[in-house]
Short mmCIF file of C-alpha atoms and ligand atoms in Angstrom, two decimals:
data_model
loop_
_atom_site.label_atom_id
_atom_site.label_comp_id
_atom_site.label_asym_id
_atom_site.label_seq_id
_atom_site.Cartn_x
_atom_site.Cartn_y
_atom_site.Cartn_z
CA MET A 21 0.00 0.00 0.00
CA GLU A 22 3.01 2.28 0.32
CA LYS A 23 2.65 3.36 -3.27
CA TYR A 24 -0.73 4.99 -2.60
CA ARG A 25 0.73 7.06 0.22
CA THR A 26 3.58 8.06 -2.05
CA THR A 27 1.11 9.42 -4.56
CA ILE A 28 -0.72 11.30 -1.84
CA ARG A 29 2.54 12.90 -0.79
CA ILE A 30 3.12 13.90 -4.39
CA SER A 31 -0.33 15.40 -4.62
CA ALA A 32 0.33 17.26 -1.36
CA ILE A 33 3.44 18.76 -2.93
CA ALA A 34 1.37 19.74 -5.94
CA ALA A 35 -1.14 21.32 -3.57
CA LEU A 36 1.68 23.29 -1.95
CA ALA A 37 2.73 24.58 -5.34
CA LEU A 38 -0.85 25.74 -5.87
CA GLY A 39 -0.82 27.55 -2.53
CA THR A 40 -3.21 25.22 -0.76
CA SER A 41 -3.41 25.69 3.02
CA THR A 42 -1.37 23.59 5.43
CA ALA A 43 -4.65 22.27 6.86
CA ALA A 44 -5.22 20.62 3.51
CA LEU A 45 -1.70 19.21 3.55
CA ASN A 46 -2.34 17.47 6.84
CA ALA A 47 -5.51 16.02 5.50
CA GLN A 48 -6.26 12.42 6.28
CA PRO A 49 -8.01 10.84 3.32
CA ARG A 50 -11.62 10.05 4.15
CA THR A 51 -14.57 8.68 2.35
CA ASN A 52 -18.16 7.64 2.80
CA MET A 53 -19.22 5.43 -0.06
CA LEU A 54 -22.87 4.99 -0.95
CA HIS A 55 -23.66 1.60 -2.49
CA GLN A 56 -26.16 -1.26 -2.71
CA TRP A 57 -24.11 -4.09 -1.19
CA ALA A 58 -25.65 -4.53 2.24
CA GLN A 59 -25.58 -8.27 2.83
CA GLY A 60 -23.81 -11.57 2.37
CA SER A 61 -21.10 -12.04 -0.24
CA GLU A 62 -21.73 -8.52 -1.58
CA ALA A 63 -21.01 -6.92 1.79
CA ALA A 64 -17.97 -9.18 2.14
CA ALA A 65 -16.67 -8.06 -1.26
CA ILE A 66 -17.02 -4.34 -0.61
CA ALA A 67 -15.40 -4.83 2.79
CA THR A 68 -12.18 -5.60 0.91
CA LEU A 69 -12.24 -2.05 -0.46
CA GLY A 70 -12.64 -0.64 3.03
CA GLU A 71 -9.75 -2.75 4.29
CA MET A 72 -7.44 -1.60 1.51
CA PHE A 73 -8.49 2.01 2.00
CA GLU A 74 -7.71 1.82 5.71
CA ALA A 75 -4.44 -0.02 5.11
CA ALA A 76 -3.44 2.92 2.89
CA GLY A 77 -4.14 5.37 5.72
CA GLY A 78 -7.70 6.32 4.85
CA VAL A 79 -10.75 6.59 7.08
CA TRP A 80 -13.48 4.39 5.58
CA GLU A 81 -17.18 4.85 6.05
CA GLN A 82 -19.92 3.37 3.95
CA THR A 83 -23.65 3.78 3.51
CA ALA A 84 -25.08 0.50 2.27
CA ILE A 85 -28.67 0.62 1.04
CA SER A 86 -30.29 -2.76 0.63
CA GLY A 87 -32.92 -3.47 -1.99
CA HIS A 88 -30.95 -3.22 -5.21
CA THR A 89 -29.91 -0.30 -7.38
CA SER A 90 -33.19 1.63 -7.51
CA ASN A 91 -32.97 2.31 -3.77
CA THR A 92 -29.37 3.49 -4.00
CA LEU A 93 -30.27 5.78 -6.88
CA ALA A 94 -33.17 7.25 -4.91
CA LYS A 95 -30.87 7.88 -1.94
CA LEU A 96 -28.30 9.53 -4.19
CA ARG A 97 -30.92 11.88 -5.60
CA SER A 98 -32.20 12.90 -2.17
CA ASP A 99 -28.65 13.36 -0.82
CA VAL A 100 -27.74 15.64 -3.71
CA VAL A 101 -30.98 17.61 -3.43
CA SER A 102 -30.39 18.14 0.28
CA GLY A 103 -26.88 19.45 -0.40
CA ASN A 104 -25.17 16.32 0.87
CA ALA A 105 -23.71 14.82 -2.29
CA PRO A 106 -21.81 11.62 -1.44
CA ALA A 107 -18.02 11.63 -1.67
CA ALA A 108 -18.22 8.33 -3.54
CA VAL A 109 -21.15 6.43 -4.97
CA GLN A 110 -21.63 3.16 -6.81
CA LEU A 111 -23.19 4.30 -10.08
CA LYS A 112 -23.71 2.54 -13.36
CA GLY A 113 -24.37 2.85 -17.07
CA PRO A 114 -26.16 5.94 -18.43
CA GLU A 115 -26.72 7.35 -14.93
CA ILE A 116 -23.00 8.16 -14.95
CA ALA A 117 -23.45 10.44 -17.96
CA GLU A 118 -26.63 11.88 -16.51
CA TRP A 119 -24.97 12.89 -13.24
CA ASP A 120 -21.88 14.09 -15.07
CA GLU A 121 -24.06 16.55 -16.94
CA THR A 122 -25.10 18.20 -13.68
CA GLY A 123 -21.50 19.41 -13.37
CA ARG A 124 -21.26 18.11 -9.81
CA THR A 125 -19.09 15.05 -10.36
CA ALA A 126 -15.31 15.06 -9.96
CA ASN A 127 -13.16 14.80 -13.06
CA LEU A 128 -10.67 11.91 -12.86
CA ASP A 129 -8.70 12.73 -16.01
CA ASP A 130 -5.44 13.65 -14.24
CA LEU A 131 -5.35 10.48 -12.21
CA ALA A 132 -6.40 8.40 -15.22
CA ALA A 133 -3.64 9.93 -17.33
CA ALA A 134 -1.02 9.48 -14.61
CA GLU A 135 -1.99 5.83 -14.22
CA GLY A 136 -2.66 5.03 -17.87
CA TRP A 137 -6.27 3.88 -17.46
CA ASP A 138 -7.02 4.23 -21.18
CA ALA A 139 -4.53 1.51 -21.96
CA VAL A 140 -5.66 -1.00 -19.34
CA VAL A 141 -9.42 -0.65 -18.90
CA ALA A 142 -11.52 -3.12 -20.90
CA PRO A 143 -12.59 -1.33 -24.11
CA GLU A 144 -16.24 -2.34 -23.55
CA LEU A 145 -16.30 -0.12 -20.44
CA ILE A 146 -14.54 3.00 -21.61
CA SER A 147 -17.48 4.84 -23.18
CA VAL A 148 -19.54 4.23 -20.01
CA MET A 149 -16.82 5.54 -17.70
CA LYS A 150 -15.90 8.46 -20.02
CA PRO A 151 -19.34 9.57 -21.19
CA ASN A 152 -18.19 12.93 -22.54
CA GLY A 153 -14.62 11.96 -23.24
CA HIS A 154 -13.60 12.59 -19.62
CA TRP A 155 -13.11 9.99 -16.89
CA VAL A 156 -15.87 10.33 -14.31
CA ALA A 157 -16.06 6.77 -13.02
CA ALA A 158 -13.63 4.15 -11.80
CA PRO A 159 -14.74 0.70 -13.02
CA MET A 160 -14.61 -2.07 -10.42
CA ASN A 161 -15.52 -5.09 -12.47
CA ILE A 162 -17.36 -6.82 -15.29
CA HIS A 163 -20.33 -8.95 -14.26
CA ARG A 164 -21.97 -11.38 -16.66
CA VAL A 165 -25.75 -11.42 -16.33
CA ASN A 166 -26.67 -14.38 -18.59
CA TRP A 167 -25.57 -17.31 -16.45
CA LEU A 168 -27.58 -20.50 -16.09
CA TYR A 169 -26.71 -22.47 -12.96
CA SER A 170 -27.76 -26.10 -13.08
CA SER A 171 -28.15 -28.51 -10.19
CA LYS A 172 -25.61 -31.26 -10.87
CA ALA A 173 -27.66 -33.68 -8.76
CA ILE A 174 -30.87 -33.16 -10.75
CA LEU A 175 -29.17 -33.27 -14.15
CA ASP A 176 -27.46 -36.53 -13.18
CA GLU A 177 -30.55 -38.08 -11.67
CA LEU A 178 -32.73 -37.32 -14.69
CA GLY A 179 -30.01 -37.85 -17.31
CA LEU A 180 -30.38 -34.29 -18.60
CA ALA A 181 -27.83 -32.22 -20.50
CA VAL A 182 -27.49 -28.48 -19.90
CA PRO A 183 -29.96 -26.86 -22.33
CA THR A 184 -28.49 -24.52 -24.93
CA THR A 185 -31.65 -23.26 -26.68
CA TRP A 186 -35.01 -22.19 -25.26
CA ALA A 187 -36.70 -25.24 -26.82
CA GLU A 188 -34.19 -27.48 -25.06
CA PHE A 189 -34.72 -25.52 -21.87
CA ASN A 190 -38.49 -26.02 -22.01
CA ALA A 191 -38.07 -29.73 -22.78
CA ALA A 192 -35.70 -30.13 -19.81
CA CYS A 193 -38.19 -28.35 -17.56
CA GLU A 194 -41.02 -30.62 -18.70
CA THR A 195 -38.88 -33.61 -17.65
CA VAL A 196 -38.03 -32.02 -14.30
CA ILE A 197 -41.66 -31.13 -13.60
CA ALA A 198 -42.81 -34.64 -14.62
CA ALA A 199 -40.35 -35.96 -12.02
CA GLY A 200 -42.15 -33.89 -9.38
CA LYS A 201 -39.41 -31.29 -8.91
CA THR A 202 -39.19 -27.53 -9.31
CA CYS A 203 -37.47 -26.57 -12.54
CA ILE A 204 -36.60 -22.88 -12.01
CA ALA A 205 -35.51 -21.46 -8.66
CA HIS A 206 -36.67 -17.87 -8.54
CA GLY A 207 -37.26 -15.03 -6.11
CA ALA A 208 -39.69 -12.43 -7.40
CA ALA A 209 -38.38 -8.87 -7.36
CA ASP A 210 -38.55 -6.32 -10.13
CA TRP A 211 -34.84 -6.60 -10.90
CA SER A 212 -34.67 -10.40 -10.72
CA ASP A 213 -37.76 -10.80 -12.93
CA ALA A 214 -36.06 -8.39 -15.35
CA THR A 215 -32.80 -10.35 -15.11
CA THR A 216 -34.61 -13.46 -16.31
CA PHE A 217 -36.35 -11.49 -19.05
CA ASP A 218 -33.02 -9.99 -20.19
CA SER A 219 -31.84 -13.52 -20.97
CA VAL A 220 -35.12 -14.55 -22.59
CA VAL A 221 -35.34 -11.61 -25.01
CA TYR A 222 -31.62 -11.72 -25.80
CA GLY A 223 -31.55 -15.47 -26.31
CA MET A 224 -34.62 -15.44 -28.56
CA ASP A 225 -33.82 -12.40 -30.67
CA ILE A 226 -30.67 -10.36 -30.23
CA ASP A 227 -31.81 -7.60 -32.62
CA LEU A 228 -35.02 -7.22 -30.64
CA TYR A 229 -32.98 -6.97 -27.43
CA ARG A 230 -30.87 -4.21 -28.91
CA ALA A 231 -33.83 -2.25 -30.26
CA ALA A 232 -36.12 -2.61 -27.25
CA PHE A 233 -33.72 -2.70 -24.32
CA GLN A 234 -30.74 -0.69 -25.54
CA GLU A 235 -32.49 1.86 -27.75
CA ALA A 236 -35.85 1.93 -25.90
CA ASP A 237 -37.59 1.56 -29.29
CA THR A 238 -41.26 1.20 -28.37
CA GLU A 239 -42.24 -0.25 -31.75
CA ALA A 240 -39.84 -3.12 -31.00
CA MET A 241 -41.57 -3.49 -27.63
CA ARG A 242 -44.90 -3.91 -29.39
CA SER A 243 -43.54 -6.43 -31.91
CA GLN A 244 -44.48 -10.06 -32.30
CA GLY A 245 -40.97 -10.95 -31.10
CA MET A 246 -41.67 -9.26 -27.76
CA ILE A 247 -45.03 -11.02 -27.48
CA ASP A 248 -43.22 -14.33 -28.11
CA ALA A 249 -40.66 -13.46 -25.44
CA PHE A 250 -43.41 -12.75 -22.89
CA ALA A 251 -45.03 -16.06 -23.86
CA GLN A 252 -41.74 -17.82 -23.07
CA LEU A 253 -41.57 -15.96 -19.74
CA ARG A 254 -45.15 -17.05 -18.95
CA ARG A 255 -44.10 -20.64 -19.61
CA MET A 256 -41.12 -20.22 -17.31
CA VAL A 257 -43.27 -18.84 -14.49
CA GLY A 258 -45.09 -22.16 -14.74
CA TYR A 259 -41.78 -23.93 -14.15
CA MET A 260 -41.27 -22.05 -10.85
CA ASP A 261 -42.74 -23.14 -7.51
CA ASP A 262 -45.36 -21.22 -5.55
CA GLY A 263 -42.88 -19.68 -3.13
CA ILE A 264 -41.28 -17.03 -5.34
CA ASN A 265 -42.71 -14.04 -3.45
CA GLY A 266 -40.40 -12.74 -0.76
CA ARG A 267 -37.61 -15.15 -1.65
CA SER A 268 -34.15 -13.59 -2.00
CA TRP A 269 -31.81 -14.41 -4.84
CA GLU A 270 -29.49 -16.10 -2.35
CA GLN A 271 -32.31 -18.39 -1.22
CA SER A 272 -33.11 -19.21 -4.84
CA MET A 273 -29.47 -20.01 -5.44
CA THR A 274 -29.46 -22.35 -2.46
CA MET A 275 -32.45 -24.25 -3.88
CA THR A 276 -30.41 -25.09 -6.98
CA MET A 277 -27.21 -25.83 -5.09
CA GLU A 278 -29.13 -28.18 -2.77
CA GLY A 279 -30.82 -30.03 -5.62
CA GLU A 280 -34.28 -28.65 -4.85
CA ALA A 281 -34.61 -26.91 -8.24
CA ALA A 282 -32.92 -27.73 -11.53
CA PHE A 283 -31.98 -24.27 -12.78
CA PHE A 284 -31.28 -20.73 -11.59
CA LEU A 285 -30.87 -17.79 -13.97
CA MET A 286 -28.80 -15.04 -12.39
CA GLY A 287 -25.65 -12.96 -12.79
CA ASP A 288 -22.29 -14.10 -11.53
CA TRP A 289 -22.59 -12.48 -8.10
CA THR A 290 -24.11 -15.95 -7.53
CA VAL A 291 -20.64 -17.44 -7.92
CA ALA A 292 -19.45 -15.36 -4.98
CA SER A 293 -22.41 -16.31 -2.85
CA ALA A 294 -22.00 -20.01 -3.73
CA ASN A 295 -18.31 -19.90 -2.84
CA LEU A 296 -19.02 -18.22 0.46
CA ALA A 297 -21.58 -20.91 1.32
CA GLY A 298 -19.11 -23.66 0.37
CA TYR A 299 -20.82 -24.93 -2.80
CA VAL A 300 -18.44 -26.30 -5.40
CA GLU A 301 -18.64 -25.76 -9.11
CA GLY A 302 -18.70 -29.07 -11.01
CA VAL A 303 -19.86 -30.87 -7.85
CA ASP A 304 -22.93 -28.96 -6.66
CA TYR A 305 -23.58 -26.88 -9.74
CA LEU A 306 -22.60 -26.15 -13.31
CA CYS A 307 -22.47 -22.69 -14.87
CA ASN A 308 -23.26 -22.13 -18.54
CA GLN A 309 -24.61 -19.31 -20.60
CA THR A 310 -28.40 -18.97 -20.61
CA PRO A 311 -29.95 -20.45 -23.79
CA VAL A 312 -29.64 -18.68 -27.12
CA ASP A 313 -31.53 -19.64 -30.26
CA TRP A 314 -28.94 -18.17 -32.59
CA GLY A 315 -26.11 -20.59 -31.90
CA GLY A 316 -23.29 -18.38 -30.68
CA THR A 317 -21.63 -17.07 -27.57
CA GLY A 318 -23.83 -14.73 -25.60
CA TYR A 319 -22.69 -12.11 -23.15
CA ILE A 320 -24.92 -9.66 -21.31
CA LEU A 321 -22.58 -7.24 -19.61
CA ASN A 322 -23.01 -5.41 -16.34
CA ALA A 323 -20.31 -3.35 -14.61
CA ASP A 324 -20.06 -1.77 -11.19
CA SER A 325 -18.26 1.53 -10.96
CA VAL A 326 -17.69 4.40 -8.58
CA VAL A 327 -18.37 8.07 -9.23
CA PHE A 328 -17.14 10.90 -7.03
CA PHE A 329 -19.14 14.03 -6.27
CA GLN A 330 -17.25 17.28 -5.72
CA GLN A 331 -16.51 17.98 -2.05
CA SER A 332 -15.28 21.05 -0.23
CA ASP A 333 -13.61 19.21 2.65
CA PRO A 334 -9.99 18.47 1.58
CA GLU A 335 -9.97 15.22 3.52
CA TYR A 336 -12.77 13.88 1.37
CA VAL A 337 -11.08 15.19 -1.77
CA GLU A 338 -7.91 13.29 -0.84
CA GLY A 339 -10.09 10.28 -0.07
CA GLN A 340 -11.52 10.34 -3.57
CA GLN A 341 -8.07 10.20 -5.16
CA LEU A 342 -7.01 7.38 -2.87
CA LEU A 343 -10.20 5.41 -3.41
CA ALA A 344 -10.02 5.72 -7.20
CA GLN A 345 -6.38 4.65 -7.16
CA ILE A 346 -7.12 1.61 -5.06
CA ILE A 347 -10.12 0.59 -7.18
CA MET A 348 -7.99 0.67 -10.31
CA SER A 349 -5.05 -1.19 -8.77
CA PRO A 350 -4.42 -4.76 -9.97
CA GLU A 351 -4.35 -5.88 -6.30
CA PHE A 352 -7.87 -4.64 -5.66
CA GLN A 353 -9.12 -5.93 -8.99
CA VAL A 354 -8.05 -9.44 -7.96
CA THR A 355 -9.18 -9.40 -4.33
CA PHE A 356 -12.51 -7.71 -4.95
CA ASN A 357 -13.48 -9.65 -8.04
CA VAL A 358 -12.57 -13.03 -6.58
CA ALA A 359 -14.91 -12.11 -3.72
CA LYS A 360 -17.61 -10.65 -6.01
CA GLY A 361 -17.87 -13.38 -8.66
CA SER A 362 -17.06 -10.90 -11.42
CA ILE A 363 -13.95 -10.38 -13.52
CA PRO A 364 -11.56 -7.41 -13.48
CA SER A 365 -12.26 -4.22 -15.37
CA ARG A 366 -8.58 -4.23 -16.32
CA THR A 367 -7.45 -6.41 -19.20
CA ASP A 368 -3.96 -6.98 -17.77
CA VAL A 369 -4.95 -9.20 -14.83
CA ASP A 370 -4.18 -12.92 -15.10
CA LEU A 371 -7.25 -14.91 -14.04
CA SER A 372 -5.42 -18.21 -13.86
CA VAL A 373 -3.88 -17.14 -10.54
CA GLY A 374 -5.27 -15.48 -7.44
CA GLY A 375 -8.30 -17.69 -6.80
CA PHE A 376 -10.64 -16.97 -9.72
CA THR A 377 -13.01 -19.90 -10.27
CA GLN A 378 -13.56 -21.73 -13.55
CA CYS A 379 -16.88 -19.87 -14.00
CA GLN A 380 -15.01 -16.58 -13.76
CA GLN A 381 -12.38 -17.74 -16.23
CA ASP A 382 -15.17 -18.88 -18.56
CA SER A 383 -16.72 -15.44 -18.24
CA LEU A 384 -13.57 -13.81 -19.60
CA ARG A 385 -13.28 -16.41 -22.38
CA ASP A 386 -16.89 -15.81 -23.40
CA LEU A 387 -16.56 -12.03 -23.16
CA LYS A 388 -13.77 -12.16 -25.71
CA ALA A 389 -15.68 -14.61 -27.94
CA SER A 390 -18.82 -12.52 -27.76
CA VAL A 391 -16.93 -9.37 -28.72
CA ALA A 392 -15.39 -11.22 -31.67
CA GLU A 393 -18.81 -12.57 -32.73
CA GLY A 394 -20.50 -9.19 -32.37
CA THR A 395 -23.06 -10.48 -29.86
CA LEU A 396 -22.13 -8.48 -26.77
CA VAL A 397 -24.93 -6.41 -25.22
CA ARG A 398 -25.26 -4.44 -22.01
CA SER A 399 -27.87 -5.35 -19.44
CA MET A 400 -31.16 -3.49 -19.22
CA ALA A 401 -32.05 -5.17 -15.93
CA HIS A 402 -28.77 -4.04 -14.39
CA ASN A 403 -28.86 -0.34 -15.34
CA MET A 404 -26.44 -0.55 -18.22
CA THR A 405 -28.60 0.61 -21.13
CA VAL A 406 -31.44 3.04 -20.49
CA LEU A 407 -31.97 5.59 -17.72
CA GLN A 408 -33.56 4.43 -14.49
CA LYS A 409 -36.89 6.07 -15.35
CA TYR A 410 -37.25 3.79 -18.41
CA ARG A 411 -35.77 0.76 -16.67
CA GLY A 412 -38.09 1.26 -13.72
CA ALA A 413 -41.11 1.55 -16.02
CA MET A 414 -40.14 -1.63 -17.88
CA MET A 415 -39.43 -3.57 -14.72
CA GLU A 416 -42.84 -2.68 -13.34
CA VAL A 417 -44.54 -4.22 -16.37
CA ILE A 418 -42.33 -7.31 -16.37
CA THR A 419 -42.82 -7.92 -12.67
CA GLU A 420 -46.58 -7.42 -12.91
CA PHE A 421 -46.60 -10.01 -15.70
CA VAL A 422 -44.73 -12.50 -13.52
CA ALA A 423 -47.06 -11.86 -10.58
CA ASP A 424 -50.37 -11.91 -12.44
CA ASP A 425 -51.01 -14.73 -14.88
CA SER A 426 -54.16 -13.08 -16.18
CA VAL A 427 -51.96 -10.59 -18.08
CA THR A 428 -51.49 -11.91 -21.61
CA PRO A 429 -48.21 -11.63 -23.54
CA GLU A 430 -49.96 -9.26 -25.98
CA GLU A 431 -51.08 -6.99 -23.14
CA ALA A 432 -47.65 -7.07 -21.54
CA ALA A 433 -45.91 -6.04 -24.77
CA GLU A 434 -48.35 -3.16 -25.24
CA ARG A 435 -47.97 -2.06 -21.60
CA LEU A 436 -44.19 -2.18 -21.90
CA ALA A 437 -44.32 0.26 -24.80
CA GLU A 438 -46.88 2.50 -23.10
CA ALA A 439 -44.96 2.59 -19.82
CA VAL A 440 -41.81 3.72 -21.61
CA GLU A 441 -43.68 6.25 -23.77
CA ALA A 442 -45.16 7.75 -20.61
CA GLN A 443 -41.62 8.57 -19.45
CA MET A 444 -40.53 10.22 -22.71
C1 BGC B 6 -24.96 -5.29 -9.32
C2 BGC B 6 -24.14 -6.34 -8.60
C3 BGC B 6 -24.98 -7.02 -7.55
C4 BGC B 6 -26.26 -7.56 -8.16
C5 BGC B 6 -27.20 -8.24 -7.19
C6 BGC B 6 -26.22 -5.91 -9.84
O1 BGC B 6 -27.01 -4.94 -10.47
O2 BGC B 6 -24.23 -4.76 -10.38
O3 BGC B 6 -23.01 -5.75 -8.01
O4 BGC B 6 -24.23 -8.03 -6.96
O5 BGC B 6 -26.96 -6.51 -8.79
O6 BGC B 6 -27.50 -7.45 -6.11
#
């Protein structure tokens, strides 16, 4: 950690040259980071950032808001409105550009130039982190959303192969259901329903995914392809058990790991949670991409990143520099991502050492293949495509569809388009 302190000393000398007060020079770097990782493996992963920050001489505080990204975004908005903008906040996708346009976020260009971020950050992330050509966010990771976890016990018992298309998936579920078991482990929440639907739309029709979920094209939302996707989702709700309400994603994961449900569709934060609970890949579960009907490698990308709001207290300003430096360091990228289930945002980290699992190594392999095949998309469900107001409107329709089986696929497609149009 000595190198971080060295840089702080250098920036203190720079501050002296600029005539900054001695109070500023004695500043102890501080932060209070607002984020969504309140429990379990997620809390354990972010704790590694706090530990590194403290080891480098910083004073670490965090404000963890449970209940997924929407709650964190709401807290951010109210903090800024009340004149209490957070020193550091976990922020993603187009919200980064949106907040940047308010002129209140800190510019990280000097640090990025000094540390050569342009050369090491995964190219897929750069436009998100530099929305107007300037660095405003420090990327922590790359998460893959389209993972299908299979119960090894159930596949073996029923002689099933991991399904690779939606037709194969449905056929496998029919077999599982006929054997008296639950096919899909699921916990109903707007974001987890949307996570499943991300994979369904993408796997059935990648062009539709791009138009509807990346471009918010409401004609695409009304299309027959979207109706077909809702029909597939309706079928999948039938493959879930009756207990989906109030069940967390960790509990759903456990059902699959314990052989109580055949499949679980969820991003690779599951890998972290499975590791923490002692489940073993290849023994308890398998991880494969969710089905695609177009026969290639699929990758739905999600990335966590940190944005810094301008502060007047020099200790918090120093803390921002230190935090950004630590986030971008290869050491943090290994420790955090091993604990988070994701892969580094830097391309120069070797995943064959340091404790990355096979699933994580497969994620990097498939990311590269998907880029080469031109199939990479960003995740709507995980705030990587459209602004929260559109995402929230879409999630409401998707989650209502999951909860209420009297809503037809045709009605859902129409409501999806109307809900988004109402926000325009
Ligand atoms: C975040 C992950 C988090 C997951 C589940 C995603 O949107 O990017 O960091 O682990 O949600 O809470």
